[in-house]
PDB file of C-alpha atoms and ligand atoms in Angstrom:
ATOM      1  CA  MET A  80     -13.301  20.949   4.093  1.00 72.00           C
ATOM      2  CA  THR A  81     -14.957  19.234   1.137  1.00 89.00           C
ATOM      3  CA  ARG A  82     -16.545  15.875   1.778  1.00 95.00           C
ATOM      4  CA  MET A  83     -15.132  12.798   0.097  1.00 97.00           C
ATOM      5  CA  LYS A  84     -17.375  11.422  -2.669  1.00 98.00           C
ATOM      6  CA  LEU A  85     -17.240   7.705  -3.405  1.00 98.00           C
ATOM      7  CA  GLN A  86     -19.203   5.829  -6.041  1.00 98.00           C
ATOM      8  CA  ILE A  87     -19.910   2.112  -5.617  1.00 98.00           C
ATOM      9  CA  ILE A  88     -20.749   0.266  -8.844  1.00 98.00           C
ATOM     10  CA  ASN A  89     -21.939  -3.326  -9.040  1.00 98.00           C
ATOM     11  CA  GLY A  90     -22.216  -5.217 -12.296  1.00 98.00           C
ATOM     12  CA  PRO A  91     -24.260  -8.168 -13.520  1.00 98.00           C
ATOM     13  CA  ASN A  92     -26.050 -10.537 -11.148  1.00 98.00           C
ATOM     14  CA  LEU A  93     -24.964  -8.573  -8.091  1.00 97.00           C
ATOM     15  CA  ASN A  94     -28.544  -7.318  -7.676  1.00 97.00           C
ATOM     16  CA  LEU A  95     -29.149 -10.882  -6.451  1.00 95.00           C
ATOM     17  CA  LEU A  96     -26.679 -10.735  -3.555  1.00 96.00           C
ATOM     18  CA  GLY A  97     -28.191 -12.524  -0.570  1.00 93.00           C
ATOM     19  CA  VAL A  98     -30.121 -14.866  -2.871  1.00 94.00           C
ATOM     20  CA  ARG A  99     -27.538 -15.861  -5.463  1.00 94.00           C
ATOM     21  CA  GLU A 100     -25.229 -18.772  -4.524  1.00 93.00           C
ATOM     22  CA  PRO A 101     -25.135 -17.811  -0.811  1.00 94.00           C
ATOM     23  CA  SER A 102     -22.372 -20.331  -0.102  1.00 93.00           C
ATOM     24  CA  ILE A 103     -20.088 -18.184  -2.264  1.00 94.00           C
ATOM     25  CA  TYR A 104     -21.521 -14.690  -1.959  1.00 93.00           C
ATOM     26  CA  GLY A 105     -23.175 -14.747   1.485  1.00 90.00           C
ATOM     27  CA  LYS A 106     -26.720 -14.143   2.692  1.00 92.00           C
ATOM     28  CA  CYS A 107     -26.669 -10.366   2.973  1.00 92.00           C
ATOM     29  CA  SER A 108     -28.397  -8.179   0.386  1.00 93.00           C
ATOM     30  CA  PHE A 109     -26.356  -5.321  -0.992  1.00 96.00           C
ATOM     31  CA  ASP A 110     -29.015  -2.815   0.041  1.00 95.00           C
ATOM     32  CA  SER A 111     -28.641  -3.683   3.720  1.00 95.00           C
ATOM     33  CA  TYR A 112     -24.840  -3.721   3.434  1.00 96.00           C
ATOM     34  CA  TYR A 113     -24.935  -0.335   1.701  1.00 97.00           C
ATOM     35  CA  GLN A 114     -26.874   1.143   4.629  1.00 97.00           C
ATOM     36  CA  SER A 115     -24.309  -0.188   7.090  1.00 97.00           C
ATOM     37  CA  ILE A 116     -21.349   1.196   5.159  1.00 97.00           C
ATOM     38  CA  GLN A 117     -23.013   4.607   4.917  1.00 97.00           C
ATOM     39  CA  SER A 118     -23.527   4.599   8.700  1.00 98.00           C
ATOM     40  CA  ALA A 119     -19.926   3.531   9.282  1.00 97.00           C
ATOM     41  CA  TYR A 120     -18.550   6.466   7.251  1.00 97.00           C
ATOM     42  CA  PRO A 121     -20.858   9.419   7.970  1.00 97.00           C
ATOM     43  CA  SER A 122     -18.341  11.910   6.589  1.00 96.00           C
ATOM     44  CA  ILE A 123     -18.327  10.325   3.101  1.00 98.00           C
ATOM     45  CA  ASP A 124     -20.946  10.990   0.422  1.00 98.00           C
ATOM     46  CA  PHE A 125     -21.696   7.616  -1.146  1.00 98.00           C
ATOM     47  CA  ASP A 126     -23.636   6.832  -4.270  1.00 98.00           C
ATOM     48  CA  TYR A 127     -24.578   3.335  -5.400  1.00 98.00           C
ATOM     49  CA  PHE A 128     -25.338   2.072  -8.902  1.00 98.00           C
ATOM     50  CA  GLN A 129     -25.999  -1.442 -10.161  1.00 98.00           C
ATOM     51  CA  SER A 130     -26.649  -2.649 -13.681  1.00 98.00           C
ATOM     52  CA  ASN A 131     -26.656  -5.922 -15.528  1.00 98.00           C
ATOM     53  CA  SER A 132     -25.742  -4.112 -18.762  1.00 98.00           C
ATOM     54  CA  GLU A 133     -22.176  -3.468 -19.840  1.00 98.00           C
ATOM     55  CA  GLY A 134     -23.122  -0.215 -21.617  1.00 98.00           C
ATOM     56  CA  ALA A 135     -24.919   1.174 -18.566  1.00 98.00           C
ATOM     57  CA  LEU A 136     -21.832   0.480 -16.427  1.00 99.00           C
ATOM     58  CA  ILE A 137     -19.670   2.323 -18.967  1.00 98.00           C
ATOM     59  CA  ASP A 138     -22.121   5.249 -19.060  1.00 98.00           C
ATOM     60  CA  LYS A 139     -22.000   5.476 -15.254  1.00 98.00           C
ATOM     61  CA  LEU A 140     -18.186   5.469 -15.242  1.00 99.00           C
ATOM     62  CA  HIS A 141     -18.215   8.316 -17.781  1.00 98.00           C
ATOM     63  CA  GLU A 142     -20.851  10.236 -15.791  1.00 98.00           C
ATOM     64  CA  VAL A 143     -19.103  10.156 -12.411  1.00 98.00           C
ATOM     65  CA  GLY A 144     -15.516   9.450 -13.392  1.00 98.00           C
ATOM     66  CA  PHE A 145     -14.397  13.075 -13.491  1.00 98.00           C
ATOM     67  CA  GLN A 146     -16.213  14.130 -10.302  1.00 98.00           C
ATOM     68  CA  VAL A 147     -15.866  11.583  -7.528  1.00 98.00           C
ATOM     69  CA  ASP A 148     -12.813  10.919  -5.355  1.00 98.00           C
ATOM     70  CA  GLY A 149     -12.966   7.204  -5.962  1.00 98.00           C
ATOM     71  CA  ILE A 150     -14.950   4.374  -7.505  1.00 98.00           C
ATOM     72  CA  VAL A 151     -15.362   0.942  -5.936  1.00 98.00           C
ATOM     73  CA  LEU A 152     -16.164  -1.356  -8.858  1.00 99.00           C
ATOM     74  CA  ASN A 153     -17.332  -4.944  -8.780  1.00 98.00           C
ATOM     75  CA  ALA A 154     -17.855  -5.587 -12.466  1.00 98.00           C
ATOM     76  CA  GLY A 155     -18.929  -9.198 -11.849  1.00 98.00           C
ATOM     77  CA  ALA A 156     -18.356 -11.439 -14.848  1.00 98.00           C
ATOM     78  CA  TYR A 157     -17.518  -8.450 -17.085  1.00 98.00           C
ATOM     79  CA  THR A 158     -14.259  -8.326 -15.128  1.00 98.00           C
ATOM     80  CA  HIS A 159     -13.117 -11.316 -17.132  1.00 98.00           C
ATOM     81  CA  THR A 160     -14.420 -10.277 -20.555  1.00 98.00           C
ATOM     82  CA  SER A 161     -14.749  -6.534 -21.055  1.00 98.00           C
ATOM     83  CA  VAL A 162     -12.148  -4.568 -22.979  1.00 98.00           C
ATOM     84  CA  ALA A 163     -14.769  -1.784 -23.125  1.00 98.00           C
ATOM     85  CA  LEU A 164     -14.828  -1.485 -19.312  1.00 98.00           C
ATOM     86  CA  TYR A 165     -11.017  -1.477 -19.261  1.00 98.00           C
ATOM     87  CA  ASP A 166     -11.050   1.381 -21.770  1.00 98.00           C
ATOM     88  CA  ALA A 167     -13.681   3.265 -19.741  1.00 98.00           C
ATOM     89  CA  ILE A 168     -11.584   3.008 -16.558  1.00 99.00           C
ATOM     90  CA  LYS A 169      -8.544   4.255 -18.493  1.00 98.00           C
ATOM     91  CA  ALA A 170     -10.593   7.116 -19.944  1.00 98.00           C
ATOM     92  CA  ILE A 171     -11.710   8.639 -16.620  1.00 98.00           C
ATOM     93  CA  SER A 172      -9.698  10.480 -14.011  1.00 98.00           C
ATOM     94  CA  SER A 173     -11.214   9.133 -10.772  1.00 98.00           C
ATOM     95  CA  PRO A 174      -9.248   6.207  -9.356  1.00 98.00           C
ATOM     96  CA  VAL A 175     -11.007   2.836  -9.434  1.00 98.00           C
ATOM     97  CA  ILE A 176     -10.534  -0.051  -7.010  1.00 98.00           C
ATOM     98  CA  GLU A 177     -11.628  -3.432  -8.374  1.00 98.00           C
ATOM     99  CA  VAL A 178     -13.388  -5.563  -5.769  1.00 98.00           C
ATOM    100  CA  HIS A 179     -14.722  -9.095  -5.626  1.00 98.00           C
ATOM    101  CA  LEU A 180     -16.558 -10.812  -2.820  1.00 98.00           C
ATOM    102  CA  SER A 181     -15.044 -14.181  -3.630  1.00 98.00           C
ATOM    103  CA  ASN A 182     -11.388 -15.040  -4.003  1.00 98.00           C
ATOM    104  CA  VAL A 183     -11.537 -15.392  -7.773  1.00 98.00           C
ATOM    105  CA  HIS A 184      -8.140 -17.118  -7.795  1.00 97.00           C
ATOM    106  CA  GLN A 185      -9.553 -20.071  -5.840  1.00 97.00           C
ATOM    107  CA  ARG A 186     -12.303 -20.573  -8.411  1.00 97.00           C
ATOM    108  CA  GLU A 187     -12.654 -21.567 -12.076  1.00 97.00           C
ATOM    109  CA  ALA A 188      -9.685 -20.734 -14.310  1.00 97.00           C
ATOM    110  CA  PHE A 189     -11.760 -18.256 -16.361  1.00 96.00           C
ATOM    111  CA  ARG A 190     -12.065 -16.107 -13.230  1.00 98.00           C
ATOM    112  CA  HIS A 191      -8.295 -15.920 -12.721  1.00 98.00           C
ATOM    113  CA  VAL A 192      -7.896 -13.323 -15.447  1.00 98.00           C
ATOM    114  CA  SER A 193      -9.114  -9.773 -14.956  1.00 98.00           C
ATOM    115  CA  LEU A 194      -9.096  -7.470 -17.959  1.00 98.00           C
ATOM    116  CA  LEU A 195      -9.684  -4.548 -15.583  1.00 98.00           C
ATOM    117  CA  SER A 196      -6.944  -4.848 -12.952  1.00 98.00           C
ATOM    118  CA  ALA A 197      -4.268  -3.142 -15.035  1.00 98.00           C
ATOM    119  CA  ALA A 198      -6.442  -0.021 -15.304  1.00 98.00           C
ATOM    120  CA  CYS A 199      -7.297   0.022 -11.581  1.00 98.00           C
ATOM    121  CA  ARG A 200      -5.579   1.576  -8.596  1.00 98.00           C
ATOM    122  CA  GLY A 201      -5.726  -1.778  -6.805  1.00 98.00           C
ATOM    123  CA  VAL A 202      -7.659  -4.998  -6.373  1.00 98.00           C
ATOM    124  CA  ILE A 203      -9.381  -6.478  -3.303  1.00 98.00           C
ATOM    125  CA  ALA A 204     -10.875  -9.964  -3.506  1.00 98.00           C
ATOM    126  CA  GLY A 205     -12.002 -12.691  -1.184  1.00 98.00           C
ATOM    127  CA  PHE A 206     -13.371 -10.923   1.877  1.00 98.00           C
ATOM    128  CA  GLY A 207     -17.084 -11.137   1.127  1.00 96.00           C
ATOM    129  CA  MET A 208     -18.950  -7.845   1.616  1.00 97.00           C
ATOM    130  CA  ASP A 209     -15.984  -6.615   3.636  1.00 97.00           C
ATOM    131  CA  SER A 210     -14.098  -6.283   0.312  1.00 98.00           C
ATOM    132  CA  TYR A 211     -16.126  -3.092  -0.290  1.00 98.00           C
ATOM    133  CA  ARG A 212     -15.229  -1.632   3.133  1.00 98.00           C
ATOM    134  CA  LEU A 213     -11.558  -2.441   2.578  1.00 98.00           C
ATOM    135  CA  ALA A 214     -11.699  -0.528  -0.710  1.00 98.00           C
ATOM    136  CA  VAL A 215     -13.358   2.441   1.019  1.00 98.00           C
ATOM    137  CA  GLU A 216     -10.673   2.263   3.705  1.00 98.00           C
ATOM    138  CA  ALA A 217      -7.974   2.327   1.000  1.00 98.00           C
ATOM    139  CA  PHE A 218      -9.480   5.496  -0.472  1.00 98.00           C
ATOM    140  CA  VAL A 219      -9.729   7.073   2.997  1.00 97.00           C
ATOM    141  CA  SER A 220      -6.149   6.283   3.927  1.00 94.00           C
ATOM    142  CA  ASN A 221      -4.703   7.210   0.533  1.00 86.00           C
ATOM    143  CA  LYS A 222      -6.849  10.379   0.333  1.00 71.00           C
ATOM    144  CA  GLU A 223      -7.174   9.923  -3.430  1.00 49.00           C
TER     145      GLU A 223
HETATM  146  C1  DQA B 397     -17.462 -11.627  -8.520  1.00 61.02           C
HETATM  147  C2  DQA B 397     -16.581 -12.717  -9.154  1.00 61.02           C
HETATM  148  C3  DQA B 397     -16.911 -12.873 -10.626  1.00 61.02           C
HETATM  149  O1  DQA B 397     -16.098 -13.889 -11.195  1.00 61.02           O
HETATM  150  C4  DQA B 397     -18.351 -13.255 -10.809  1.00 61.02           C
HETATM  151  O2  DQA B 397     -18.672 -13.332 -12.179  1.00 61.02           O
HETATM  152  C5  DQA B 397     -19.285 -12.338 -10.098  1.00 61.02           C
HETATM  153  C6  DQA B 397     -18.935 -11.891  -8.762  1.00 61.02           C
HETATM  154  C7  DQA B 397     -17.240 -11.527  -6.999  1.00 61.02           C
HETATM  155  O3  DQA B 397     -17.639 -10.520  -6.436  1.00 61.02           O
HETATM  156  O4  DQA B 397     -16.709 -12.449  -6.386  1.00 61.02           O
HETATM  157  O5  DQA B 397     -20.369 -12.033 -10.570  1.00 61.02           O
HETATM  158  O6  DQA B 397     -17.102 -10.379  -9.090  1.00 61.02           O
END
């Protein structure tokens, strides 16, 4: 049986998880969370990519988006601004789940709109780091 391949992609400012606004985003670094999620799903091949640049995120989607079984994408603030990321998600064949640590709908009005959701398989927001695990779980149970 072939192993499931999942790509996790984090966008701008998410390299500062654990340091950045901990009252909103928590005190855990993504690196330590990434280790725990890999241990929790030993049968899945994970890859992790983070960039603060919109173009680098698009390049990564193009690179992996015809190979992996699923992409867990937290595009950070580009969620609310990027037609180019929307087009990139539409252009690839791997399904994408949009995730957010915070419940964006409880926050500033500019965070209530996602330009990406319509291109994504689904959206998970508001569960802190657990949002990523819930997205992985959705891929596992939907076997996409
Ligand atoms: C975020 C929410 C975005 O509005 C914000 O710009 C982020 C993080 C989240 O995970 O809650 O950078 O995507």
